Short mmCIF file of C-alpha atoms and ligand atoms in Angstrom, two decimals:
data_model
loop_
_atom_site.label_atom_id
_atom_site.label_comp_id
_atom_site.label_asym_id
_atom_site.label_seq_id
_atom_site.Cartn_x
_atom_site.Cartn_y
_atom_site.Cartn_z
CA UNK A 265 16.48 50.29 60.59
CA UNK A 266 19.85 50.46 58.31
CA UNK A 267 21.73 47.70 57.66
CA UNK A 268 24.85 46.57 59.67
CA UNK A 269 27.49 47.83 57.80
CA UNK A 270 30.74 46.16 57.19
CA UNK A 271 34.27 47.64 57.86
CA UNK A 272 37.79 46.53 57.15
CA UNK A 273 40.69 48.70 58.60
CA UNK A 274 44.25 48.88 57.08
CA UNK A 275 47.36 49.26 59.33
CA UNK A 276 50.77 49.18 59.55
CA UNK A 277 51.99 49.48 62.92
CA UNK A 278 50.65 50.48 66.91
CA UNK A 279 46.85 50.54 65.57
CA UNK A 280 46.18 52.75 68.51
CA UNK A 281 43.27 54.57 65.86
CA UNK A 282 42.06 50.64 65.25
CA UNK A 283 41.67 50.14 68.95
CA UNK A 284 40.09 53.63 69.58
CA UNK A 285 37.25 52.63 66.71
CA UNK A 286 36.92 49.29 68.26
CA UNK A 287 36.28 50.39 71.78
CA UNK A 288 33.79 53.24 70.40
CA UNK A 289 31.86 50.58 68.37
CA UNK A 290 31.85 48.39 71.43
CA UNK A 291 31.14 51.10 73.75
CA UNK A 292 28.25 52.83 71.84
CA UNK A 293 26.94 49.65 69.79
CA UNK A 294 27.17 50.62 66.44
CA UNK A 295 25.29 48.69 63.52
CA UNK A 296 28.84 47.48 62.52
CA UNK A 297 30.73 44.86 61.91
CA UNK A 298 34.17 44.64 61.90
CA UNK A 299 34.88 42.10 59.11
CA UNK A 300 38.95 42.15 59.54
CA UNK A 301 42.07 43.77 60.19
CA UNK A 302 44.62 43.91 57.33
CA UNK A 303 48.22 44.92 57.68
CA UNK A 304 50.79 44.98 55.10
CA UNK A 305 53.50 44.24 57.65
CA UNK A 306 53.59 40.59 60.09
CA UNK A 307 54.97 42.79 62.48
CA UNK A 308 52.29 45.08 62.93
CA UNK A 309 51.81 45.25 66.89
CA UNK A 310 47.78 46.48 65.87
CA UNK A 311 47.50 42.85 64.47
CA UNK A 312 47.79 41.63 67.88
CA UNK A 313 45.17 43.72 69.29
CA UNK A 314 42.71 43.48 66.85
CA UNK A 315 42.52 39.83 67.60
CA UNK A 316 42.46 39.92 71.27
CA UNK A 317 39.37 42.08 70.22
CA UNK A 318 37.94 39.29 68.55
CA UNK A 319 38.38 40.79 64.82
CA UNK A 320 40.24 38.58 62.35
CA UNK A 321 43.19 39.76 60.79
CA UNK A 322 45.16 39.04 57.72
CA UNK A 323 48.38 39.87 56.22
CA UNK A 324 49.03 41.11 52.88
CA UNK A 325 52.99 41.49 53.03
CA UNK A 326 54.17 44.43 50.80
CA UNK A 327 57.71 43.01 50.60
CA UNK A 328 56.39 40.03 48.69
CA UNK A 329 55.18 41.89 45.91
CA UNK A 330 57.71 44.04 42.91
CA UNK A 331 55.91 47.11 42.56
CA UNK A 332 52.96 49.08 43.97
CA UNK A 333 50.44 47.98 41.77
CA UNK A 334 50.95 43.77 42.35
CA UNK A 335 50.97 44.77 45.85
CA UNK A 336 47.73 47.10 45.72
CA UNK A 337 45.92 44.57 43.51
CA UNK A 338 46.47 41.29 46.34
CA UNK A 339 45.37 44.18 48.79
CA UNK A 340 42.23 44.95 46.91
CA UNK A 341 41.36 41.44 46.77
CA UNK A 342 42.10 40.92 50.33
CA UNK A 343 39.63 43.68 51.37
CA UNK A 344 37.19 42.53 48.65
CA UNK A 345 36.51 39.24 49.70
CA UNK A 346 35.27 40.48 52.78
CA UNK A 347 33.16 42.65 50.81
CA UNK A 348 33.38 45.90 53.23
CA UNK A 349 31.12 49.32 52.61
CA UNK A 350 33.97 50.96 54.51
CA UNK A 351 37.96 51.09 54.28
CA UNK A 352 39.84 52.60 57.54
CA UNK A 353 42.98 53.59 57.12
CA UNK A 354 44.42 53.73 60.07
CA UNK A 355 48.12 54.33 60.14
CA UNK A 356 48.37 52.63 56.78
CA UNK A 357 52.08 53.35 55.56
CA UNK A 358 51.42 52.93 52.25
CA UNK A 359 51.09 55.14 49.26
CA UNK A 360 48.28 54.20 47.17
CA UNK A 361 47.86 53.85 43.16
CA UNK A 362 45.10 55.55 41.79
CA UNK A 363 43.50 52.14 40.57
CA UNK A 364 43.19 51.17 44.06
CA UNK A 365 42.09 54.66 45.30
CA UNK A 366 39.14 55.23 42.80
CA UNK A 367 38.16 51.33 43.41
CA UNK A 368 37.05 52.48 46.86
CA UNK A 369 36.10 56.34 46.04
CA UNK A 370 33.83 57.50 48.37
CA UNK A 371 34.10 54.49 51.02
CA UNK A 372 37.65 54.92 52.57
CA UNK A 373 38.69 57.12 55.52
CA UNK A 374 42.29 57.97 56.41
CA UNK A 375 43.42 60.04 59.70
CA UNK A 376 46.40 62.61 58.56
CA UNK A 377 48.04 64.07 61.79
CA UNK A 378 47.86 67.46 60.94
CA UNK A 379 45.21 69.84 59.91
CA UNK A 380 45.08 70.03 55.94
CA UNK A 381 45.83 70.88 53.73
CA UNK A 382 48.63 72.05 55.91
CA UNK A 383 51.86 69.53 56.44
CA UNK A 384 50.76 66.79 53.79
CA UNK A 385 52.95 63.74 53.46
CA UNK A 386 55.30 62.34 56.81
CA UNK A 387 57.04 64.17 60.02
CA UNK A 388 53.47 66.35 60.37
CA UNK A 389 54.69 67.30 63.46
CA UNK A 390 58.12 68.54 62.92
CA UNK A 391 56.97 70.33 59.78
CA UNK A 392 54.29 71.88 62.07
CA UNK A 393 57.61 72.78 64.94
CA UNK A 394 59.51 73.98 62.35
CA UNK A 395 56.90 76.29 60.89
CA UNK A 396 56.37 77.87 64.35
CA UNK A 397 52.50 77.17 63.99
CA UNK A 398 50.10 77.76 67.45
CA UNK A 399 47.46 75.31 66.38
CA UNK A 400 48.19 71.92 65.25
CA UNK A 401 46.04 68.96 64.54
CA UNK A 402 44.41 66.44 62.74
CA UNK A 403 42.14 65.66 59.92
CA UNK A 404 39.90 62.74 58.93
CA UNK A 405 39.15 62.41 55.11
CA UNK A 406 38.17 60.41 52.49
CA UNK A 407 40.63 59.17 50.28
CA UNK A 408 41.60 60.66 46.72
CA UNK A 409 44.65 59.78 44.29
CA UNK A 410 46.05 63.09 45.67
CA UNK A 411 48.05 62.18 48.60
CA UNK A 412 46.40 63.63 51.84
CA UNK A 413 43.90 65.97 49.61
CA UNK A 414 40.90 64.14 49.44
CA UNK A 415 37.50 65.86 50.74
CA UNK A 416 37.44 66.77 54.89
CA UNK A 417 35.52 65.41 57.36
CA UNK A 418 36.24 66.55 60.13
CA UNK A 419 39.62 68.30 61.84
CA UNK A 420 40.92 68.39 65.67
CA UNK A 421 42.93 71.15 67.01
CA UNK A 422 45.57 71.12 69.91
CA UNK A 423 47.87 74.14 71.17
CA UNK A 424 51.28 74.19 70.40
CA UNK A 425 53.59 74.94 73.40
CA UNK A 426 56.32 76.77 73.70
CA UNK A 427 58.32 73.73 74.69
CA UNK A 428 57.31 70.94 72.75
CA UNK A 429 59.23 68.07 71.12
CA UNK A 430 58.14 66.51 68.48
CA UNK A 431 57.32 63.56 70.97
CA UNK A 432 55.28 65.57 73.25
CA UNK A 433 53.14 67.27 70.38
CA UNK A 434 52.49 64.06 68.51
CA UNK A 435 51.26 62.51 71.87
CA UNK A 436 48.75 65.37 72.27
CA UNK A 437 47.55 64.96 68.45
CA UNK A 438 47.41 61.53 68.73
CA UNK A 439 45.19 61.73 72.04
CA UNK A 440 42.67 63.74 69.82
CA UNK A 441 42.74 61.64 66.75
CA UNK A 442 41.57 58.67 69.31
CA UNK A 443 38.00 61.11 69.56
CA UNK A 444 38.08 62.57 66.25
CA UNK A 445 38.46 59.20 64.17
CA UNK A 446 36.03 56.96 65.80
CA UNK A 447 33.11 60.00 65.60
CA UNK A 448 34.11 60.24 61.83
CA UNK A 449 33.69 56.32 61.35
CA UNK A 450 30.71 56.60 63.32
CA UNK A 451 29.06 59.25 60.96
CA UNK A 452 29.52 57.19 58.18
CA UNK A 453 28.36 54.18 58.99
CA UNK A 454 25.10 55.81 60.10
CA UNK A 455 25.17 57.68 56.69
CA UNK A 456 25.23 61.12 57.53
CA UNK A 457 28.08 62.04 55.28
CA UNK A 458 27.40 62.83 51.61
CA UNK A 459 30.04 64.20 49.20
CA UNK A 460 28.83 67.21 47.04
CA UNK A 461 31.17 69.37 44.77
CA UNK A 462 33.69 67.65 46.51
CA UNK A 463 33.30 68.86 50.50
CA UNK A 464 31.49 66.92 52.75
CA UNK A 465 27.87 67.59 54.18
CA UNK A 466 27.06 65.98 57.57
CA UNK A 467 23.79 65.82 58.58
CA UNK A 468 23.70 65.74 62.43
CA UNK A 469 20.83 65.47 64.70
CA UNK A 470 19.81 69.01 66.14
CA UNK A 471 21.48 68.24 69.35
CA UNK A 472 24.65 67.59 68.36
CA UNK A 473 27.97 69.23 68.68
CA UNK A 474 28.79 70.71 65.11
CA UNK A 475 32.08 69.25 64.07
CA UNK A 476 33.53 72.77 63.86
CA UNK A 477 33.24 73.07 67.53
CA UNK A 478 35.41 70.15 68.19
CA UNK A 479 38.54 71.35 69.82
CA UNK A 480 40.58 69.24 72.30
CA UNK A 481 40.20 70.13 75.93
C1 GRF B 665 48.71 58.27 63.68
O1 GRF B 665 49.43 59.76 63.54
C2 GRF B 665 47.66 58.32 62.17
O2 GRF B 665 47.42 60.14 61.97
C3 GRF B 665 48.49 58.38 61.16
O3 GRF B 665 49.41 56.90 61.45
C4 GRF B 665 49.72 57.26 62.78
C5 GRF B 665 48.84 55.99 63.19
O4 GRF B 665 48.75 55.61 64.51
N1 GRF B 665 47.88 58.22 60.02
P1 GRF B 665 48.29 54.66 65.34
O5 GRF B 665 48.82 52.88 64.27
O6 GRF B 665 46.82 54.36 64.91
O7 GRF B 665 48.53 54.03 66.66
#
């Protein structure tokens, strides 16, 4: 039996991906301990959800720090106090310094609301609508210093419908994120993920649905 994995999740807002991960972990009895949820904003609604679900919460207010380096140093200290095996970025709306990212190399995941490498940065649903793509989606990836460019763990595709607004498309993608992200985190804690030459290899049981077959219904 593998040891329990300790997880720290970082949020800035709503926390619906965090909630989906906590629910899946409880329902599926993952060998994981959620050591803390940390937010850079005391107002993040996700903090209330985390507390209700019995996870310790911390706030490291980004507004209190003069620059990225000092905030990231304080955040790193707060995270490392919990000695996590994995850091999960779940709607953490901060650009991170290289030093911070490198400290968690190979043990920090992010979810980005597009099929990377398309549509990096912000307003991904607007970018997708403006590009006129027929298929959009979300990506879970390991975090590396280059924004939204780390090794891809898994992706989910959703259709772009003719009458879609930014909001309707965002809602469809978010729904898929809530299935995609828990699965990827579970793979990490089950030690199924390895990075080889900058690409993620996934060792799955023979009867598992392969990651490239994961499409939104
Ligand atoms: C999600 O769309 C995620 O892909 C992006 O930020 C949003 C966070 O939403 N990184 P929530 O806080 O998990 O509800």
